[in-house]
Tab-separated table of C-alpha atoms (C1' of nucleotides) in Angstrom:
chain	number	residue	atom	x	y	z
A	258	MET	CA	-0.101	0.140	0.132
A	259	LYS	CA	1.436	3.514	-1.308
A	260	TRP	CA	0.316	5.203	2.492
A	261	ASP	CA	1.523	8.661	0.711
A	262	THR	CA	-1.353	8.918	-1.620
A	263	LEU	CA	-4.136	7.446	0.310
A	264	ASP	CA	-5.410	10.816	0.870
A	265	GLU	CA	-6.351	10.595	-3.285
A	266	GLU	CA	-8.055	7.450	-3.270
A	267	PRO	CA	-11.575	7.521	-4.304
A	268	CYS	CA	-12.802	6.792	-0.865
A	269	SER	CA	-13.342	9.256	1.713
A	270	LEU	CA	-12.697	6.496	4.841
A	271	SER	CA	-9.089	6.075	3.183
A	272	ARG	CA	-8.694	10.031	2.842
A	273	THR	CA	-10.002	10.304	6.459
A	274	VAL	CA	-7.714	7.173	7.503
A	275	ALA	CA	-4.553	9.013	5.403
A	276	VAL	CA	-4.981	12.055	7.965
A	277	VAL	CA	-6.046	10.780	11.098
A	278	GLY	CA	-5.632	6.666	11.307
A	279	ASP	CA	-3.343	6.218	13.886
A	280	ARG	CA	-3.146	5.275	17.478
A	281	TRP	CA	-0.852	8.739	18.029
A	282	THR	CA	-2.994	10.723	15.940
A	283	LEU	CA	-5.944	10.040	17.824
A	284	LEU	CA	-4.620	10.099	21.604
A	285	ILE	CA	-3.661	13.143	20.294
A	286	LEU	CA	-6.853	14.966	18.854
A	287	ARG	CA	-8.405	13.516	22.100
A	288	GLU	CA	-6.146	15.896	23.835
A	289	CYS	CA	-6.504	18.420	21.742
A	290	PHE	CA	-10.616	18.662	22.627
A	291	LEU	CA	-10.196	18.080	26.402
A	292	ARG	CA	-8.172	21.838	25.534
A	293	VAL	CA	-4.360	20.901	25.589
A	294	ARG	CA	-2.192	23.195	23.165
A	295	ARG	CA	1.497	22.920	23.965
A	296	PHE	CA	4.018	20.811	23.118
A	297	GLU	CA	4.963	19.888	26.298
A	298	GLY	CA	1.471	19.402	27.826
A	299	PHE	CA	0.756	16.613	25.110
A	300	GLN	CA	4.284	14.990	25.712
A	301	SER	CA	3.281	14.923	29.428
A	302	SER	CA	-0.140	13.700	29.212
A	303	LEU	CA	0.388	11.081	26.359
A	304	GLN	CA	4.027	9.919	26.910
A	305	ILE	CA	4.485	9.690	23.640
A	306	THR	CA	8.178	10.100	22.300
A	307	ARG	CA	9.069	13.598	21.349
A	308	HIS	CA	9.901	12.984	18.262
A	309	LEU	CA	6.810	11.332	17.180
A	310	LEU	CA	4.687	13.970	18.590
A	311	SER	CA	6.504	16.806	16.733
A	312	GLU	CA	5.722	14.564	13.046
A	313	ARG	CA	2.465	14.049	14.277
A	314	LEU	CA	1.696	17.997	15.047
A	315	LYS	CA	3.448	18.524	11.600
A	316	LYS	CA	1.067	16.403	9.902
A	317	LEU	CA	-2.115	17.926	11.620
A	318	VAL	CA	-0.755	21.491	10.825
A	319	ARG	CA	0.105	20.513	7.226
A	320	PHE	CA	-3.311	18.789	6.597
A	321	GLY	CA	-5.006	21.685	8.357
A	322	ILE	CA	-6.579	19.942	11.630
A	323	LEU	CA	-4.732	22.092	13.673
A	324	ARG	CA	-3.328	25.813	13.147
A	325	ARG	CA	0.250	26.230	14.924
A	326	VAL	CA	-0.705	30.379	17.011
A	327	PRO	CA	2.589	32.060	18.562
A	328	TYR	CA	1.832	32.956	22.352
A	329	SER	CA	5.467	34.132	22.501
A	330	GLU	CA	7.716	36.206	20.677
A	331	ALA	CA	10.945	35.696	22.677
A	332	PRO	CA	11.593	33.206	23.248
A	333	LYS	CA	9.753	32.245	19.943
A	334	ARG	CA	6.767	29.766	21.555
A	335	TYR	CA	3.670	28.231	19.320
A	336	GLU	CA	0.624	26.450	20.649
A	337	TYR	CA	-1.597	24.134	18.605
A	338	ILE	CA	-5.146	25.325	18.535
A	339	LEU	CA	-8.115	23.079	16.219
A	340	THR	CA	-9.276	24.622	13.348
A	341	GLN	CA	-12.991	24.410	12.199
A	342	LYS	CA	-11.918	21.417	9.824
A	343	GLY	CA	-10.330	19.660	13.259
A	344	LEU	CA	-13.707	20.523	15.063
A	345	ASP	CA	-15.247	18.965	12.506
A	346	LEU	CA	-13.618	15.635	13.501
A	347	TYR	CA	-15.601	15.644	16.829
A	348	PRO	CA	-18.178	13.342	15.776
A	349	ILE	CA	-15.460	10.809	14.748
A	350	ILE	CA	-13.927	11.010	18.206
A	351	MET	CA	-17.305	11.084	20.074
A	352	ALA	CA	-18.532	7.737	18.066
A	353	MET	CA	-15.255	6.183	19.105
A	354	VAL	CA	-15.805	7.025	22.598
A	355	HIS	CA	-19.014	6.349	22.620
A	356	TRP	CA	-18.443	2.716	21.090
A	357	GLY	CA	-15.443	1.959	23.474
A	358	ASP	CA	-17.836	2.916	26.772
A	359	THR	CA	-20.725	0.591	24.953
A	360	HIS	CA	-18.616	-2.342	24.674
A	361	MET	CA	-14.872	-1.765	26.436
A	362	GLY	CA	-16.469	-0.778	29.995
A	363	ASP	CA	-15.295	-2.200	32.529
A	364	GLU	CA	-17.174	-2.508	36.641
A	365	ARG	CA	-15.767	0.546	37.169
A	366	GLY	CA	-18.027	2.477	35.204
A	367	ARG	CA	-17.825	5.103	32.434
A	368	PRO	CA	-14.063	7.020	32.320
A	369	LEU	CA	-16.074	10.429	31.167
A	370	LEU	CA	-19.600	11.910	31.084
A	371	HIS	CA	-20.709	14.260	28.740
A	372	GLN	CA	-22.719	17.172	29.314
A	373	HIS	CA	-25.033	19.054	26.868
A	374	LYS	CA	-24.271	22.925	27.598
A	375	THR	CA	-27.756	23.374	25.280
A	376	CYS	CA	-30.212	21.569	27.389
A	377	GLY	CA	-28.186	20.349	30.108
A	378	LYS	CA	-28.092	17.062	30.476
A	379	GLN	CA	-26.204	13.676	30.188
A	380	PHE	CA	-26.191	12.807	26.986
A	381	ASP	CA	-24.757	10.014	24.221
A	382	PRO	CA	-23.992	10.924	21.299
A	383	VAL	CA	-26.497	9.001	18.429
A	384	MET	CA	-26.157	8.965	14.863
A	385	VAL	CA	-29.353	10.053	12.808
A	386	CYS	CA	-29.818	10.859	8.813
A	387	SER	CA	-30.318	13.737	7.991
A	388	GLU	CA	-33.237	13.472	5.872
A	389	CYS	CA	-35.275	11.560	8.332
A	390	GLY	CA	-33.564	12.150	11.683
A	391	GLU	CA	-33.878	8.380	12.571
A	392	PRO	CA	-31.001	6.440	13.950
A	393	LEU	CA	-28.630	5.015	11.560
A	394	HIS	CA	-27.741	1.514	10.954
A	395	ALA	CA	-25.605	-0.359	8.765
A	396	LYS	CA	-28.361	-2.502	7.727
A	397	GLN	CA	-30.654	0.313	6.414
A	398	VAL	CA	-28.302	1.867	4.491
A	399	HIS	CA	-28.039	1.598	0.566
A	400	VAL	CA	-24.594	2.425	-0.666
A	401	HIS	CA	-23.667	2.740	-4.440
A	402	ALA	CA	-21.202	4.649	-6.089
A	403	GLY	CA	-21.327	8.073	-6.357
A	404	PRO	CA	-19.504	11.027	-9.304
A	405	GLY	CA	-16.485	10.524	-7.795
A	406	ARG	CA	-15.908	6.890	-8.067
A	407	LYS	CA	-16.945	6.927	-11.835
A	408	GLU	CA	-14.749	9.505	-12.412
A	409	ALA	CA	-12.018	7.991	-10.639
A	410	LEU	CA	-12.666	3.787	-12.538
A	411	GLY	CA	-13.163	5.393	-15.762
B	1174	MET	CA	3.418	3.463	25.408
B	1175	LYS	CA	2.129	0.008	26.152
B	1176	TRP	CA	0.045	-0.432	23.091
B	1177	ASP	CA	-0.895	-4.274	24.002
B	1178	THR	CA	-2.908	-2.681	27.469
B	1179	LEU	CA	-4.352	0.411	25.875
B	1180	ASP	CA	-7.825	-1.340	25.979
B	1181	GLU	CA	-7.984	-1.473	29.650
B	1182	GLU	CA	-6.773	2.602	29.974
B	1183	PRO	CA	-9.912	4.388	32.234
B	1184	CYS	CA	-10.386	6.726	28.420
B	1185	SER	CA	-13.483	5.303	26.224
B	1186	LEU	CA	-11.314	6.637	23.566
B	1187	SER	CA	-7.886	4.400	24.293
B	1188	ARG	CA	-10.240	1.510	24.509
B	1189	THR	CA	-11.541	1.981	20.901
B	1190	VAL	CA	-8.349	2.959	19.360
B	1191	ALA	CA	-6.638	-0.178	20.935
B	1192	VAL	CA	-9.281	-2.033	18.851
B	1193	VAL	CA	-9.745	-0.455	15.596
B	1194	GLY	CA	-7.157	2.710	15.560
B	1195	ASP	CA	-4.997	1.714	12.958
B	1196	ARG	CA	-5.224	1.881	9.262
B	1197	TRP	CA	-5.473	-1.475	8.323
B	1198	THR	CA	-7.939	-2.175	10.677
B	1199	LEU	CA	-9.993	0.735	9.697
B	1200	LEU	CA	-9.990	-0.272	6.289
B	1201	ILE	CA	-10.617	-4.139	6.315
B	1202	LEU	CA	-13.798	-3.053	9.093
B	1203	ARG	CA	-14.895	-0.681	5.421
B	1204	GLU	CA	-14.723	-3.422	3.841
B	1205	CYS	CA	-16.588	-5.660	5.877
B	1206	PHE	CA	-19.527	-2.900	6.109
B	1207	LEU	CA	-19.184	-3.289	2.236
B	1208	ARG	CA	-20.225	-6.990	2.302
B	1209	VAL	CA	-16.778	-8.694	2.441
B	1210	ARG	CA	-16.266	-12.042	4.052
B	1211	ARG	CA	-13.582	-14.040	3.032
B	1212	PHE	CA	-9.970	-13.904	3.066
B	1213	GLU	CA	-9.147	-13.678	-0.484
B	1214	GLY	CA	-11.803	-10.894	-0.841
B	1215	PHE	CA	-10.026	-8.654	1.545
B	1216	GLN	CA	-6.342	-9.465	0.253
B	1217	SER	CA	-7.104	-8.345	-3.396
B	1218	SER	CA	-9.498	-5.488	-2.757
B	1219	LEU	CA	-6.830	-3.631	-0.710
B	1220	GLN	CA	-4.199	-4.879	-1.292
B	1221	ILE	CA	-2.929	-5.757	2.076
B	1222	THR	CA	-0.069	-8.523	2.708
B	1223	ARG	CA	-1.346	-11.422	3.734
B	1224	HIS	CA	0.613	-11.992	6.763
B	1225	LEU	CA	-1.017	-8.668	8.247
B	1226	LEU	CA	-4.461	-9.306	6.581
B	1227	SER	CA	-4.448	-12.589	9.141
B	1228	GLU	CA	-3.237	-10.773	12.201
B	1229	ARG	CA	-5.470	-7.927	11.763
B	1230	LEU	CA	-8.499	-10.638	11.429
B	1231	LYS	CA	-7.568	-12.381	13.933
B	1232	LYS	CA	-7.366	-9.920	16.377
B	1233	LEU	CA	-11.005	-8.393	15.358
B	1234	VAL	CA	-12.272	-12.506	16.237
B	1235	ARG	CA	-10.371	-11.749	19.406
B	1236	PHE	CA	-12.229	-8.686	20.408
B	1237	GLY	CA	-15.479	-9.659	19.207
B	1238	ILE	CA	-15.703	-7.735	16.396
B	1239	LEU	CA	-16.031	-10.645	14.008
B	1240	ARG	CA	-17.493	-14.213	14.270
B	1241	ARG	CA	-15.470	-16.700	12.285
B	1242	VAL	CA	-18.025	-18.760	10.372
B	1243	PRO	CA	-17.423	-21.949	8.610
B	1244	TYR	CA	-18.720	-22.232	4.864
B	1245	SER	CA	-17.281	-25.437	4.002
B	1246	GLU	CA	-16.359	-28.265	6.023
B	1247	ALA	CA	-13.729	-29.971	3.005
B	1248	PRO	CA	-11.863	-28.163	2.944
B	1249	LYS	CA	-12.084	-26.371	5.872
B	1250	ARG	CA	-13.093	-22.744	5.043
B	1251	TYR	CA	-14.065	-20.173	7.160
B	1252	GLU	CA	-15.613	-16.400	6.873
B	1253	TYR	CA	-15.245	-13.503	8.660
B	1254	ILE	CA	-18.814	-11.812	9.991
B	1255	LEU	CA	-19.667	-8.240	11.787
B	1256	THR	CA	-20.972	-8.854	15.224
B	1257	GLN	CA	-23.404	-6.745	16.386
B	1258	LYS	CA	-20.326	-5.305	18.798
B	1259	GLY	CA	-18.677	-5.207	14.952
B	1260	LEU	CA	-22.217	-3.862	13.519
B	1261	ASP	CA	-21.874	-0.672	16.157
B	1262	LEU	CA	-18.821	0.283	15.020
B	1263	TYR	CA	-20.667	1.865	11.909
B	1264	PRO	CA	-21.084	5.611	13.449
B	1265	ILE	CA	-17.239	5.120	13.805
B	1266	ILE	CA	-17.020	4.545	10.096
B	1267	MET	CA	-20.283	6.551	8.565
B	1268	ALA	CA	-18.360	9.676	10.933
B	1269	MET	CA	-15.214	9.222	8.875
B	1270	VAL	CA	-16.396	9.144	5.666
B	1271	HIS	CA	-18.705	12.170	6.265
B	1272	TRP	CA	-15.819	14.128	6.980
B	1273	GLY	CA	-14.163	12.682	4.367
B	1274	ASP	CA	-16.896	13.907	2.055
B	1275	THR	CA	-16.641	17.340	3.620
B	1276	HIS	CA	-13.149	18.367	4.390
B	1277	MET	CA	-11.105	15.978	1.550
B	1278	GLY	CA	-13.209	15.993	-1.537
B	1279	ASP	CA	-11.817	17.043	-4.924
B	1280	GLU	CA	-13.498	18.040	-8.253
B	1281	ARG	CA	-14.626	14.688	-9.248
B	1282	GLY	CA	-17.595	14.434	-6.314
B	1283	ARG	CA	-18.819	11.724	-3.514
B	1284	PRO	CA	-17.315	8.490	-4.135
B	1285	LEU	CA	-20.050	6.906	-2.844
B	1286	LEU	CA	-23.610	7.788	-1.937
B	1287	HIS	CA	-25.193	6.432	0.909
B	1288	GLN	CA	-29.539	6.211	0.807
B	1289	HIS	CA	-31.300	5.195	3.734
B	1290	LYS	CA	-33.500	2.356	2.696
B	1291	THR	CA	-35.982	3.806	5.656
B	1292	CYS	CA	-37.193	6.599	4.498
B	1293	GLY	CA	-35.750	6.569	0.681
B	1294	LYS	CA	-33.337	9.158	0.353
B	1295	GLN	CA	-29.941	10.024	-0.170
B	1296	PHE	CA	-28.263	11.441	2.885
B	1297	ASP	CA	-25.802	12.533	5.323
B	1298	PRO	CA	-25.268	11.104	9.109
B	1299	VAL	CA	-25.345	13.988	11.826
B	1300	MET	CA	-24.772	13.291	15.439
B	1301	VAL	CA	-27.160	14.338	17.734
B	1302	CYS	CA	-27.614	14.491	22.048
B	1303	SER	CA	-29.685	11.545	23.088
B	1304	GLU	CA	-31.537	13.796	25.125
B	1305	CYS	CA	-32.303	16.261	23.110
B	1306	GLY	CA	-31.928	16.229	19.828
B	1307	GLU	CA	-29.937	18.420	18.741
B	1308	PRO	CA	-26.921	18.506	16.787
B	1309	LEU	CA	-23.839	18.171	18.648
B	1310	HIS	CA	-21.040	20.728	18.976
B	1311	ALA	CA	-17.650	19.787	20.335
B	1312	LYS	CA	-17.458	23.338	22.040
B	1313	GLN	CA	-21.034	22.615	23.922
B	1314	VAL	CA	-19.731	20.120	25.577
B	1315	HIS	CA	-18.652	19.834	29.152
B	1316	VAL	CA	-16.730	16.659	29.850
B	1317	HIS	CA	-16.407	15.871	33.760
B	1318	ALA	CA	-14.400	12.733	35.455
B	1319	GLY	CA	-16.860	9.418	35.800
B	1320	PRO	CA	-16.840	7.121	38.131
B	1321	GLY	CA	-14.324	4.812	36.089
B	1322	ARG	CA	-11.889	7.840	36.067
B	1323	LYS	CA	-12.518	8.475	39.521
B	1324	GLU	CA	-11.742	4.451	40.752
B	1325	ALA	CA	-8.605	4.291	38.606
B	1326	LEU	CA	-6.759	7.493	39.589
B	1327	GLY	CA	-8.197	7.178	43.208
C	433	DG	C1'	-1.066	-36.701	-12.557
C	434	DG	C1'	-1.449	-31.674	-13.222
C	435	DC	C1'	-4.113	-27.623	-12.703
C	436	DT	C1'	-7.054	-24.026	-10.082
C	437	DA	C1'	-9.187	-22.012	-5.351
C	438	DT	C1'	-8.605	-21.193	-0.966
C	439	DA	C1'	-6.607	-19.992	3.436
C	440	DG	C1'	-3.394	-19.335	5.306
C	441	DT	C1'	2.441	-19.397	6.983
C	442	DT	C1'	7.215	-18.194	6.581
C	443	DC	C1'	11.083	-15.251	5.004
C	444	DT	C1'	14.263	-11.612	4.284
C	445	DA	C1'	14.504	-6.373	3.639
C	446	DA	C1'	12.612	-1.906	4.440
C	447	DA	C1'	10.344	1.446	7.461
C	448	DA	C1'	8.488	2.830	11.857
C	449	DT	C1'	8.548	3.727	16.855
C	450	DA	C1'	10.581	3.684	21.287
C	451	DG	C1'	13.870	5.637	24.226
C	452	DA	C1'	16.988	8.467	25.656
C	453	DA	C1'	20.049	12.316	25.129
C	454	DC	C1'	21.398	16.724	22.847
C	455	DT	C1'	20.299	21.857	20.985
C	456	DG	C1'	19.215	26.695	21.435
C	457	DT	C1'	16.486	30.625	23.624
C	458	DC	C1'	15.145	33.050	27.499
C	459	DA	C1'	13.863	34.487	32.049
C	460	DA	C1'	14.739	34.231	37.052
C	461	DA	C1'	17.382	32.965	41.079
C	462	DC	C1'	21.816	33.122	43.338
D	769	DG	C1'	27.360	36.572	35.358
D	770	DT	C1'	26.661	32.386	35.744
D	771	DT	C1'	23.391	28.932	36.893
D	772	DT	C1'	19.195	26.452	36.828
D	773	DG	C1'	14.959	25.884	34.815
D	774	DA	C1'	11.113	26.016	31.223
D	775	DC	C1'	10.063	25.478	26.505
D	776	DA	C1'	10.123	23.523	21.985
D	777	DG	C1'	11.809	20.742	19.322
D	778	DT	C1'	15.789	17.636	17.245
D	779	DT	C1'	18.985	13.768	16.568
D	780	DC	C1'	20.868	9.567	17.522
D	781	DT	C1'	20.687	3.562	17.966
D	782	DA	C1'	18.204	-0.319	19.006
D	783	DT	C1'	13.612	-2.608	18.275
D	784	DT	C1'	9.202	-3.692	16.517
D	785	DT	C1'	5.846	-3.275	12.864
D	786	DT	C1'	5.496	-3.734	7.898
D	787	DA	C1'	6.123	-4.903	2.941
D	788	DG	C1'	6.640	-7.991	-0.452
D	789	DA	C1'	7.032	-12.531	-2.368
D	790	DA	C1'	7.547	-17.439	-1.517
D	791	DC	C1'	5.939	-21.572	0.441
D	792	DT	C1'	2.527	-24.969	2.793
D	793	DA	C1'	-2.094	-27.359	2.685
D	794	DT	C1'	-6.800	-29.317	1.363
D	795	DA	C1'	-9.657	-30.624	-1.960
D	796	DG	C1'	-12.613	-30.394	-6.955
D	797	DC	C1'	-11.982	-30.575	-11.665
D	798	DC	C1'	-10.151	-32.636	-16.097
DNA sequence: GGCTATAGTTCTAAAATAGAACTGTCAAAC
DNA sequence: GTTTGACAGTTCTATTTTAGAACTATAGCC
């Protein structure tokens, strides 16, 4: 597999996997959503090697998921802030958290609880159809090739 | 990082990442949702090395995401079917597809279109709050430690 | 017996990751 | 004015993982 061109495959899952489809990147994004912004912050909470953290942050900046924003001029220091493109990853992270809550729990109960500021309640994320609002299940979905697939295949 | 115990961390995201947090596993799951079931089917559509495919399938079976079901007695042949735990990964996959559609598209248009059999329409997945039904955004969610986190740290 | 299909296993080379040490800039403490 | 510490990385070697290809095993068909 040529991982370096995975983001150009005629498949939206592949393109997403190209950007966020590895362990460290997903864990770094978790920290971002928990308001971590600085190199040392990521490094100490994740115990990731500094080399890999540096690589992953560069990649996330390159793909427009994080912005590298200076917060100190001398010495030059930067923090990493989620862009809108990065914030839009939230459903992916929440879907993974919810699956973990449901299927990987232990007797100690949930590690984190989520409260929706809008309604004030503790909630779970639910994925619904944009058209009818009903919860989505794999077996009720029919997939067919769109224009991007047809063009790619000729 | 001790990846071999990542599935026991007091964090549901880590636990999910431990199971599906790598490139090949996510691509294999895509094929599962596209109704691929057999070793040769995965291998030829993904161009994954046979060794890694074998490893990943074993792992998915071990975690209860796929069931290894015999479809031929002599010679012994098996196919890999999504369990309910596996089917429940659908929101993760769909969230990734949707993000790719939104942020990684090119001029050729969407690779795949999704039709909801229930309402008949072409749709996008939307993540909503289980309590009030409103679409979720990262900034409207407040996170606090649950019993599993407190026990793990305390 | 020879050919094909399926589902793997085994081998070596290349690439990625871990773990630790090192670099450079500046502020504050002594 | 030199030492200490914080921050944001880079560089180095050893280990682990992955890629790529070849090999094994079982059975049906001609």
